[in-house]
């Protein structure tokens, strides 16, 4: 698979990721946030280094999720939307795992939901 290097500001390559898959992660998370019921202007996107990982986080200001929905949000074919397939967030989780990372969901500190994807700086198998 073709990968794209993620570079630090000092020019060091710190990870390699599949650009199409990372694009799909962003599309799915932002689309989900926009469909949360909160205003589009309240959607927040952040990227930061947390220890040995990159953390991509998308927060919305929707109505939030019950404990049951939080537990099942990343499960394939689970959806609370009338016309939802339940695949968007499951795909995010699968892509994170493909890159030796993980996807999680929780409550956002400002209300609504927070979706996080953590990916290692140097995915396993890369020198």
Tab-separated table of N, CA, C and O in Angstrom:
chain	number	residue	atom	x	y	z
A	1	UNK	N	0.833	-1.185	0.000
A	1	UNK	CA	0.000	0.000	0.000
A	1	UNK	C	0.875	1.245	0.000
A	1	UNK	O	1.906	1.288	0.652
A	2	UNK	N	0.447	2.236	-0.723
A	2	UNK	CA	1.171	3.502	-0.765
A	2	UNK	C	0.963	4.239	0.560
A	2	UNK	O	-0.139	4.292	1.082
A	3	UNK	N	2.053	4.791	1.094
A	3	UNK	CA	1.939	5.536	2.338
A	3	UNK	C	2.455	6.943	2.142
A	3	UNK	O	3.185	7.234	1.197
A	4	UNK	N	2.061	7.811	3.034
A	4	UNK	CA	2.518	9.195	3.026
A	4	UNK	C	3.232	9.440	4.357
A	4	UNK	O	2.737	9.063	5.413
A	5	UNK	N	4.434	10.027	4.307
A	5	UNK	CA	5.116	10.283	5.572
A	5	UNK	C	4.501	11.480	6.283
A	5	UNK	O	4.156	12.476	5.661
A	6	UNK	N	4.340	11.364	7.580
A	6	UNK	CA	3.946	12.488	8.418
A	6	UNK	C	5.237	13.035	8.986
A	6	UNK	O	6.024	12.302	9.583
A	7	UNK	N	5.475	14.314	8.774
A	7	UNK	CA	6.746	14.916	9.154
A	7	UNK	C	6.561	15.826	10.366
A	7	UNK	O	5.540	16.470	10.517
A	8	UNK	N	7.603	15.881	11.195
A	8	UNK	CA	7.621	16.866	12.266
A	8	UNK	C	8.129	18.177	11.680
A	8	UNK	O	8.657	18.212	10.575
A	9	UNK	N	7.982	19.262	12.405
A	9	UNK	CA	8.397	20.555	11.883
A	9	UNK	C	9.910	20.658	11.701
A	9	UNK	O	10.386	21.494	10.958
A	10	UNK	N	10.674	19.795	12.360
A	10	UNK	CA	12.116	19.824	12.169
A	10	UNK	C	12.554	18.946	11.001
A	10	UNK	O	13.733	18.771	10.753
A	11	UNK	N	11.580	18.368	10.273
A	11	UNK	CA	11.877	17.627	9.056
A	11	UNK	C	12.039	16.135	9.232
A	11	UNK	O	12.265	15.427	8.261
A	12	UNK	N	11.952	15.616	10.450
A	12	UNK	CA	12.072	14.182	10.663
A	12	UNK	C	10.754	13.490	10.335
A	12	UNK	O	9.691	13.945	10.732
A	13	UNK	N	10.847	12.385	9.603
A	13	UNK	CA	9.664	11.568	9.354
A	13	UNK	C	9.345	10.822	10.631
A	13	UNK	O	10.212	10.177	11.208
A	14	UNK	N	8.149	10.952	11.120
A	14	UNK	CA	7.789	10.318	12.379
A	14	UNK	C	6.773	9.192	12.211
A	14	UNK	O	6.517	8.455	13.148
A	15	UNK	N	6.189	9.047	11.035
A	15	UNK	CA	5.237	7.961	10.797
A	15	UNK	C	4.901	7.907	9.316
A	15	UNK	O	5.091	8.880	8.590
A	16	UNK	N	4.409	6.765	8.891
A	16	UNK	CA	3.919	6.595	7.530
A	16	UNK	C	2.497	6.065	7.602
A	16	UNK	O	2.244	5.085	8.296
A	17	UNK	N	1.582	6.728	6.888
A	17	UNK	CA	0.192	6.323	6.908
A	17	UNK	C	-0.352	6.274	5.487
A	17	UNK	O	0.103	7.002	4.615
A	18	UNK	N	-1.355	5.452	5.283
A	18	UNK	CA	-2.024	5.365	4.002
A	18	UNK	C	-2.906	6.604	3.840
A	18	UNK	O	-3.827	6.814	4.638
A	19	UNK	N	-2.637	7.455	2.834
A	19	UNK	CA	-3.384	8.716	2.718
A	19	UNK	C	-4.873	8.525	2.448
A	19	UNK	O	-5.690	9.275	2.979
A	20	UNK	N	-5.241	7.533	1.659
A	20	UNK	CA	-6.665	7.310	1.376
A	20	UNK	C	-7.396	6.882	2.642
A	20	UNK	O	-8.511	7.335	2.908
A	21	UNK	N	-6.759	6.041	3.428
A	21	UNK	CA	-7.406	5.580	4.657
A	21	UNK	C	-7.518	6.708	5.678
A	21	UNK	O	-8.549	6.846	6.339
A	22	UNK	N	-6.474	7.526	5.811
A	22	UNK	CA	-6.569	8.650	6.752
A	22	UNK	C	-7.599	9.669	6.287
A	22	UNK	O	-8.294	10.259	7.112
A	23	UNK	N	-7.722	9.854	4.987
A	23	UNK	CA	-8.774	10.740	4.459
A	23	UNK	C	-10.149	10.201	4.846
A	23	UNK	O	-11.034	10.960	5.246
A	24	UNK	N	-10.318	8.893	4.736
A	24	UNK	CA	-11.603	8.276	5.083
A	24	UNK	C	-11.907	8.444	6.566
A	24	UNK	O	-13.045	8.695	6.953
A	25	UNK	N	-10.892	8.338	7.417
A	25	UNK	CA	-11.081	8.559	8.855
A	25	UNK	C	-11.608	9.971	9.088
A	25	UNK	O	-12.595	10.170	9.803
A	26	UNK	N	-10.950	10.959	8.487
A	26	UNK	CA	-11.383	12.349	8.667
A	26	UNK	C	-12.798	12.566	8.150
A	26	UNK	O	-13.619	13.195	8.816
A	27	UNK	N	-13.082	12.059	6.970
A	27	UNK	CA	-14.423	12.217	6.387
A	27	UNK	C	-15.474	11.619	7.317
A	27	UNK	O	-16.483	12.252	7.633
A	28	UNK	N	-15.251	10.395	7.774
A	28	UNK	CA	-16.246	9.717	8.610
A	28	UNK	C	-16.448	10.432	9.947
A	28	UNK	O	-17.578	10.587	10.409
A	29	UNK	N	-15.352	10.872	10.577
A	29	UNK	CA	-15.487	11.527	11.879
A	29	UNK	C	-16.151	12.896	11.770
A	29	UNK	O	-17.017	13.235	12.580
A	30	UNK	N	-15.763	13.677	10.776
A	30	UNK	CA	-16.362	15.009	10.619
A	30	UNK	C	-17.824	14.889	10.190
A	30	UNK	O	-18.690	15.604	10.704
A	31	UNK	N	-18.123	13.954	9.296
A	31	UNK	CA	-19.514	13.731	8.873
A	31	UNK	C	-20.368	13.333	10.079
A	31	UNK	O	-21.465	13.848	10.267
A	32	UNK	N	-19.856	12.437	10.888
A	32	UNK	CA	-20.589	12.011	12.083
A	32	UNK	C	-20.830	13.189	13.025
A	32	UNK	O	-21.920	13.351	13.563
A	33	UNK	N	-19.816	14.023	13.217
A	33	UNK	CA	-19.958	15.194	14.096
A	33	UNK	C	-21.006	16.156	13.563
A	33	UNK	O	-21.803	16.715	14.321
A	34	UNK	N	-21.036	16.348	12.241
A	34	UNK	CA	-22.013	17.259	11.644
A	34	UNK	C	-23.435	16.718	11.754
A	34	UNK	O	-24.390	17.482	11.772
A	35	UNK	N	-23.579	15.411	11.858
A	35	UNK	CA	-24.906	14.795	11.971
A	35	UNK	C	-25.344	14.604	13.420
A	35	UNK	O	-26.379	14.007	13.680
A	36	UNK	N	-24.593	15.142	14.358
A	36	UNK	CA	-24.857	14.916	15.780
A	36	UNK	C	-26.029	15.723	16.327
A	36	UNK	O	-26.501	15.465	17.432
A	37	UNK	N	-26.460	16.722	15.594
A	37	UNK	CA	-27.536	17.573	16.083
A	37	UNK	C	-27.048	18.901	16.617
A	37	UNK	O	-27.842	19.793	16.869
A	38	UNK	N	-25.749	19.046	16.813
A	38	UNK	CA	-25.186	20.323	17.236
A	38	UNK	C	-24.920	21.200	16.025
A	38	UNK	O	-25.068	20.773	14.882
A	39	UNK	N	-24.506	22.425	16.265
A	39	UNK	CA	-24.235	23.317	15.137
A	39	UNK	C	-22.921	22.921	14.457
A	39	UNK	O	-21.982	22.450	15.109
A	40	UNK	N	-22.868	23.108	13.159
A	40	UNK	CA	-21.662	22.784	12.392
A	40	UNK	C	-20.484	23.613	12.869
A	40	UNK	O	-19.338	23.142	12.869
A	41	UNK	N	-20.725	24.842	13.302
A	41	UNK	CA	-19.653	25.722	13.763
A	41	UNK	C	-19.031	25.236	15.068
A	41	UNK	O	-17.919	25.629	15.416
A	42	UNK	N	-19.725	24.388	15.798
A	42	UNK	CA	-19.223	23.912	17.087
A	42	UNK	C	-18.355	22.656	16.954
A	42	UNK	O	-17.777	22.202	17.941
A	43	UNK	N	-18.251	22.098	15.761
A	43	UNK	CA	-17.404	20.917	15.567
A	43	UNK	C	-15.949	21.335	15.697
A	43	UNK	O	-15.524	22.331	15.114
A	44	UNK	N	-15.193	20.585	16.493
A	44	UNK	CA	-13.777	20.879	16.713
A	44	UNK	C	-12.933	19.708	16.214
A	44	UNK	O	-13.296	18.546	16.407
A	45	UNK	N	-11.808	20.028	15.599
A	45	UNK	CA	-10.873	19.033	15.098
A	45	UNK	C	-9.505	19.363	15.668
A	45	UNK	O	-9.061	20.516	15.586
A	46	UNK	N	-8.865	18.387	16.269
A	46	UNK	CA	-7.549	18.620	16.844
A	46	UNK	C	-6.588	17.498	16.508
A	46	UNK	O	-6.991	16.352	16.313
A	47	UNK	N	-5.314	17.825	16.430
A	47	UNK	CA	-4.258	16.848	16.206
A	47	UNK	C	-3.109	17.220	17.124
A	47	UNK	O	-2.665	18.371	17.133
A	48	UNK	N	-2.664	16.267	17.917
A	48	UNK	CA	-1.537	16.543	18.800
A	48	UNK	C	-0.778	15.258	19.090
A	48	UNK	O	-1.290	14.157	18.890
A	49	UNK	N	0.423	15.457	19.559
A	49	UNK	CA	1.249	14.324	19.948
A	49	UNK	C	0.991	14.037	21.424
A	49	UNK	O	1.055	14.927	22.264
A	50	UNK	N	0.695	12.784	21.721
A	50	UNK	CA	0.470	12.327	23.086
A	50	UNK	C	1.460	11.182	23.318
A	50	UNK	O	1.245	10.070	22.842
A	51	UNK	N	2.545	11.454	24.007
A	51	UNK	CA	3.554	10.420	24.237
A	51	UNK	C	4.093	9.902	22.926
A	51	UNK	O	4.609	10.667	22.106
A	52	UNK	N	3.927	8.615	22.680
A	52	UNK	CA	4.438	7.992	21.460
A	52	UNK	C	3.357	7.854	20.387
A	52	UNK	O	3.488	7.041	19.480
A	53	UNK	N	2.297	8.639	20.468
A	53	UNK	CA	1.192	8.543	19.510
A	53	UNK	C	0.814	9.913	18.966
A	53	UNK	O	1.066	10.942	19.584
A	54	UNK	N	0.167	9.877	17.800
A	54	UNK	CA	-0.570	11.029	17.283
A	54	UNK	C	-2.003	10.836	17.726
A	54	UNK	O	-2.554	9.749	17.596
A	55	UNK	N	-2.641	11.881	18.219
A	55	UNK	CA	-4.063	11.806	18.562
A	55	UNK	C	-4.823	12.768	17.675
A	55	UNK	O	-4.595	13.967	17.703
A	56	UNK	N	-5.727	12.201	16.892
A	56	UNK	CA	-6.678	12.969	16.094
A	56	UNK	C	-7.986	12.915	16.853
A	56	UNK	O	-8.460	11.833	17.210
A	57	UNK	N	-8.560	14.078	17.126
A	57	UNK	CA	-9.799	14.109	17.898
A	57	UNK	C	-10.813	15.021	17.219
A	57	UNK	O	-10.471	16.114	16.790
A	58	UNK	N	-12.037	14.531	17.115
A	58	UNK	CA	-13.147	15.321	16.582
A	58	UNK	C	-14.212	15.365	17.666
A	58	UNK	O	-14.653	14.330	18.164
A	59	UNK	N	-14.603	16.601	18.022
A	59	UNK	CA	-15.627	16.803	19.052
A	59	UNK	C	-16.833	17.501	18.442
A	59	UNK	O	-16.683	18.360	17.585
A	60	UNK	N	-17.999	17.110	18.914
A	60	UNK	CA	-19.219	17.799	18.488
A	60	UNK	C	-19.932	18.333	19.722
A	60	UNK	O	-19.536	18.060	20.845
A	61	UNK	N	-20.970	19.107	19.493
A	61	UNK	CA	-21.781	19.653	20.583
A	61	UNK	C	-23.215	19.166	20.454
A	61	UNK	O	-24.149	19.880	20.766
A	62	UNK	N	-23.357	17.933	19.989
A	62	UNK	CA	-24.688	17.348	19.850
A	62	UNK	C	-25.267	16.980	21.200
A	62	UNK	O	-24.792	17.420	22.249
A	63	UNK	N	-26.261	16.133	21.184
A	63	UNK	CA	-26.965	15.760	22.407
A	63	UNK	C	-26.205	14.742	23.240
A	63	UNK	O	-26.645	14.383	24.329
A	64	UNK	N	-25.065	14.279	22.753
A	64	UNK	CA	-24.291	13.288	23.498
A	64	UNK	C	-24.824	11.887	23.248
A	64	UNK	O	-25.729	11.683	22.439
A	65	UNK	N	-24.247	10.930	23.950
A	65	UNK	CA	-24.613	9.529	23.745
A	65	UNK	C	-24.880	8.859	25.086
A	65	UNK	O	-24.193	9.136	26.065
A	66	UNK	N	-25.837	7.963	25.080
A	66	UNK	CA	-26.101	7.165	26.278
A	66	UNK	C	-24.952	6.179	26.470
A	66	UNK	O	-24.138	5.960	25.564
A	67	UNK	N	-24.885	5.546	27.633
A	67	UNK	CA	-23.850	4.549	27.894
A	67	UNK	C	-23.909	3.408	26.879
A	67	UNK	O	-22.877	2.923	26.416
A	68	UNK	N	-25.116	2.982	26.521
A	68	UNK	CA	-25.274	1.906	25.542
A	68	UNK	C	-24.714	2.313	24.190
A	68	UNK	O	-23.995	1.546	23.545
A	69	UNK	N	-25.020	3.517	23.753
A	69	UNK	CA	-24.520	3.991	22.460
A	69	UNK	C	-23.003	4.144	22.508
A	69	UNK	O	-22.302	3.755	21.574
A	70	UNK	N	-22.467	4.677	23.600
A	70	UNK	CA	-21.009	4.805	23.733
A	70	UNK	C	-20.323	3.446	23.619
A	70	UNK	O	-19.284	3.324	22.970
A	71	UNK	N	-20.908	2.411	24.232
A	71	UNK	CA	-20.318	1.065	24.186
A	71	UNK	C	-20.371	0.463	22.787
A	71	UNK	O	-19.522	-0.341	22.435
A	72	UNK	N	-21.368	0.838	22.004
A	72	UNK	CA	-21.585	0.186	20.713
A	72	UNK	C	-21.260	1.047	19.494
A	72	UNK	O	-21.371	0.573	18.363
A	73	UNK	N	-20.875	2.286	19.691
A	73	UNK	CA	-20.700	3.224	18.578
A	73	UNK	C	-19.706	2.746	17.529
A	73	UNK	O	-19.863	3.048	16.351
A	74	UNK	N	-18.695	1.989	17.921
A	74	UNK	CA	-17.671	1.542	16.981
A	74	UNK	C	-17.917	0.124	16.459
A	74	UNK	O	-17.120	-0.405	15.694
A	75	UNK	N	-19.036	-0.473	16.848
A	75	UNK	CA	-19.386	-1.835	16.430
A	75	UNK	C	-20.009	-1.790	15.038
A	75	UNK	O	-20.905	-0.971	14.785
A	76	UNK	N	-19.552	-2.656	14.117
A	76	UNK	CA	-20.131	-2.661	12.771
A	76	UNK	C	-21.647	-2.878	12.790
A	76	UNK	O	-22.158	-3.694	13.554
A	77	UNK	N	-22.336	-2.133	11.960
A	77	UNK	CA	-23.781	-2.204	11.730
A	77	UNK	C	-24.626	-1.684	12.893
A	77	UNK	O	-25.841	-1.809	12.870
A	78	UNK	N	-24.002	-1.067	13.895
A	78	UNK	CA	-24.760	-0.449	14.978
A	78	UNK	C	-24.960	1.023	14.623
A	78	UNK	O	-24.010	1.747	14.370
A	79	UNK	N	-26.206	1.447	14.575
A	79	UNK	CA	-26.503	2.835	14.244
A	79	UNK	C	-27.731	3.302	14.987
A	79	UNK	O	-28.656	2.525	15.221
A	80	UNK	N	-27.731	4.569	15.359
A	80	UNK	CA	-28.910	5.174	15.963
A	80	UNK	C	-29.632	6.059	14.946
A	80	UNK	O	-30.655	6.650	15.258
A	81	UNK	N	-29.077	6.132	13.741
A	81	UNK	CA	-29.663	6.975	12.694
A	81	UNK	C	-30.639	6.162	11.858
A	81	UNK	O	-30.386	4.992	11.554
A	82	UNK	N	-31.720	6.788	11.467
A	82	UNK	CA	-32.743	6.103	10.666
A	82	UNK	C	-32.191	5.476	9.402
A	82	UNK	O	-32.515	4.351	9.061
A	83	UNK	N	-31.357	6.217	8.688
A	83	UNK	CA	-30.819	5.687	7.439
A	83	UNK	C	-29.338	5.336	7.558
A	83	UNK	O	-28.662	5.164	6.557
A	84	UNK	N	-28.842	5.212	8.781
A	84	UNK	CA	-27.437	4.890	8.977
A	84	UNK	C	-27.144	3.418	8.743
A	84	UNK	O	-27.973	2.550	9.010
A	85	UNK	N	-25.948	3.143	8.230
A	85	UNK	CA	-25.539	1.758	8.001
A	85	UNK	C	-24.780	1.190	9.196
A	85	UNK	O	-24.625	-0.016	9.306
A	86	UNK	N	-24.277	2.069	10.052
A	86	UNK	CA	-23.468	1.605	11.167
A	86	UNK	C	-22.061	1.226	10.754
A	86	UNK	O	-21.376	0.498	11.471
A	87	UNK	N	-21.623	1.723	9.607
A	87	UNK	CA	-20.285	1.363	9.129
A	87	UNK	C	-19.256	2.479	9.272
A	87	UNK	O	-18.062	2.206	9.345
A	88	UNK	N	-19.678	3.725	9.312
A	88	UNK	CA	-18.734	4.842	9.321
A	88	UNK	C	-17.730	4.783	10.445
A	88	UNK	O	-16.510	4.830	10.234
A	89	UNK	N	-18.193	4.656	11.678
A	89	UNK	CA	-17.290	4.618	12.821
A	89	UNK	C	-16.571	3.273	12.920
A	89	UNK	O	-15.423	3.211	13.379
A	90	UNK	N	-17.206	2.197	12.473
A	90	UNK	CA	-16.547	0.889	12.454
A	90	UNK	C	-15.370	0.910	11.478
A	90	UNK	O	-14.320	0.312	11.744
A	91	UNK	N	-15.524	1.618	10.370
A	91	UNK	CA	-14.422	1.760	9.410
A	91	UNK	C	-13.286	2.550	10.042
A	91	UNK	O	-12.109	2.212	9.867
A	92	UNK	N	-13.614	3.601	10.774
A	92	UNK	CA	-12.587	4.379	11.483
A	92	UNK	C	-11.795	3.457	12.401
A	92	UNK	O	-10.561	3.479	12.426
A	93	UNK	N	-12.501	2.648	13.157
A	93	UNK	CA	-11.842	1.712	14.083
A	93	UNK	C	-10.954	0.720	13.331
A	93	UNK	O	-9.816	0.460	13.739
A	94	UNK	N	-11.446	0.183	12.224
A	94	UNK	CA	-10.664	-0.782	11.443
A	94	UNK	C	-9.404	-0.137	10.867
A	94	UNK	O	-8.323	-0.745	10.874
A	95	UNK	N	-9.515	1.083	10.374
A	95	UNK	CA	-8.347	1.783	9.824
A	95	UNK	C	-7.331	2.062	10.932
A	95	UNK	O	-6.124	1.888	10.741
A	96	UNK	N	-7.802	2.471	12.095
A	96	UNK	CA	-6.890	2.701	13.218
A	96	UNK	C	-6.133	1.414	13.549
A	96	UNK	O	-4.910	1.432	13.716
A	97	UNK	N	-6.840	0.295	13.595
A	97	UNK	CA	-6.193	-0.984	13.895
A	97	UNK	C	-5.200	-1.378	12.808
A	97	UNK	O	-4.141	-1.930	13.115
A	98	UNK	N	-5.527	-1.082	11.554
A	98	UNK	CA	-4.608	-1.370	10.445
A	98	UNK	C	-3.287	-0.630	10.623
A	98	UNK	O	-2.241	-1.112	10.222
A	99	UNK	N	-3.344	0.537	11.231
A	99	UNK	CA	-2.148	1.351	11.474
A	99	UNK	C	-1.585	1.128	12.892
A	99	UNK	O	-0.830	1.940	13.404
A	100	UNK	N	-1.971	0.004	13.519
A	100	UNK	CA	-1.512	-0.345	14.874
A	100	UNK	C	-1.920	0.689	15.914
A	100	UNK	O	-1.209	0.925	16.888
A	101	UNK	N	-3.069	1.301	15.704
A	101	UNK	CA	-3.583	2.296	16.636
A	101	UNK	C	-4.922	1.864	17.179
A	101	UNK	O	-5.309	0.702	17.076
A	102	UNK	N	-5.636	2.823	17.733
A	102	UNK	CA	-6.964	2.510	18.249
A	102	UNK	C	-7.890	3.707	18.121
A	102	UNK	O	-7.444	4.848	18.034
A	103	UNK	N	-9.175	3.414	18.090
A	103	UNK	CA	-10.211	4.444	18.038
A	103	UNK	C	-11.064	4.305	19.291
A	103	UNK	O	-11.358	3.192	19.727
A	104	UNK	N	-11.435	5.448	19.872
A	104	UNK	CA	-12.279	5.445	21.058
A	104	UNK	C	-13.321	6.547	20.938
A	104	UNK	O	-13.157	7.495	20.167
A	105	UNK	N	-14.355	6.410	21.713
A	105	UNK	CA	-15.415	7.416	21.753
A	105	UNK	C	-15.738	7.692	23.214
A	105	UNK	O	-15.656	6.809	24.061
A	106	UNK	N	-16.067	8.947	23.499
A	106	UNK	CA	-16.432	9.325	24.856
A	106	UNK	C	-17.205	10.620	24.838
A	106	UNK	O	-17.529	11.163	23.782
A	107	UNK	N	-17.488	11.114	26.020
A	107	UNK	CA	-18.172	12.393	26.139
A	107	UNK	C	-17.175	13.518	25.898
A	107	UNK	O	-16.021	13.448	26.309
A	108	UNK	N	-17.632	14.571	25.238
A	108	UNK	CA	-16.805	15.757	25.024
A	108	UNK	C	-16.879	16.628	26.273
A	108	UNK	O	-17.934	16.735	26.901
A	109	UNK	N	-15.781	17.269	26.661
A	109	UNK	CA	-15.805	18.102	27.862
A	109	UNK	C	-16.809	19.255	27.802
A	109	UNK	O	-17.278	19.728	28.831
A	110	UNK	N	-17.172	19.689	26.601
A	110	UNK	CA	-18.101	20.817	26.438
A	110	UNK	C	-19.516	20.346	26.109
A	110	UNK	O	-20.351	21.139	25.717
A	111	UNK	N	-19.784	19.057	26.243
A	111	UNK	CA	-21.072	18.496	25.853
A	111	UNK	C	-20.950	17.856	24.492
A	111	UNK	O	-20.081	18.211	23.706
A	112	UNK	N	-21.767	16.894	24.205
A	112	UNK	CA	-21.667	16.181	22.946
A	112	UNK	C	-20.714	15.003	23.065
A	112	UNK	O	-20.500	14.464	24.150
A	113	UNK	N	-20.150	14.608	21.941
A	113	UNK	CA	-19.283	13.429	21.897
A	113	UNK	C	-17.890	13.794	21.402
A	113	UNK	O	-17.702	14.796	20.716
A	114	UNK	N	-16.949	12.939	21.742
A	114	UNK	CA	-15.570	13.099	21.319
A	114	UNK	C	-15.095	11.769	20.748
A	114	UNK	O	-15.214	10.731	21.404
A	115	UNK	N	-14.586	11.813	19.528
A	115	UNK	CA	-14.060	10.624	18.862
A	115	UNK	C	-12.565	10.788	18.696
A	115	UNK	O	-12.103	11.801	18.174
A	116	UNK	N	-11.805	9.803	19.177
A	116	UNK	CA	-10.353	9.888	19.135
A	116	UNK	C	-9.769	8.727	18.340
A	116	UNK	O	-10.221	7.593	18.483
A	117	UNK	N	-8.755	9.046	17.554
A	117	UNK	CA	-7.972	8.033	16.864
A	117	UNK	C	-6.532	8.268	17.274
A	117	UNK	O	-6.001	9.366	17.085
A	118	UNK	N	-5.924	7.256	17.871
A	118	UNK	CA	-4.530	7.359	18.278
A	118	UNK	C	-3.716	6.412	17.417
A	118	UNK	O	-4.045	5.222	17.302
A	119	UNK	N	-2.674	6.963	16.795
A	119	UNK	CA	-1.818	6.203	15.904
A	119	UNK	C	-0.369	6.344	16.367
A	119	UNK	O	0.066	7.429	16.732
A	120	UNK	N	0.383	5.246	16.347
A	120	UNK	CA	1.764	5.303	16.818
A	120	UNK	C	2.648	6.148	15.901
A	120	UNK	O	2.425	6.209	14.703
A	121	UNK	N	3.646	6.805	16.510
A	121	UNK	CA	4.586	7.614	15.740
A	121	UNK	C	5.291	6.778	14.684
A	121	UNK	O	5.470	7.216	13.555
A	122	UNK	N	5.726	5.628	15.019
A	122	UNK	CA	6.341	4.710	14.058
A	122	UNK	C	5.544	3.418	14.093
A	122	UNK	O	5.734	2.596	14.982
A	123	UNK	N	4.611	3.219	13.138
A	123	UNK	CA	3.817	1.992	13.147
A	123	UNK	C	4.711	0.757	13.137
A	123	UNK	O	5.789	0.794	12.562
A	124	UNK	N	4.266	-0.314	13.800
A	124	UNK	CA	5.034	-1.553	13.843
A	124	UNK	C	5.333	-2.017	12.437
A	124	UNK	O	4.510	-1.904	11.536
A	125	UNK	N	6.536	-2.549	12.249
A	125	UNK	CA	6.920	-3.037	10.937
A	125	UNK	C	7.716	-2.005	10.162
A	125	UNK	O	8.350	-2.319	9.175
A	126	UNK	N	7.703	-0.737	10.550
A	126	UNK	CA	8.506	0.288	9.896
A	126	UNK	C	9.811	0.445	10.655
A	126	UNK	O	9.827	0.387	11.877
A	127	UNK	N	10.911	0.674	9.943
A	127	UNK	CA	12.193	0.844	10.629
A	127	UNK	C	12.256	2.119	11.420
A	127	UNK	O	11.560	3.044	11.211
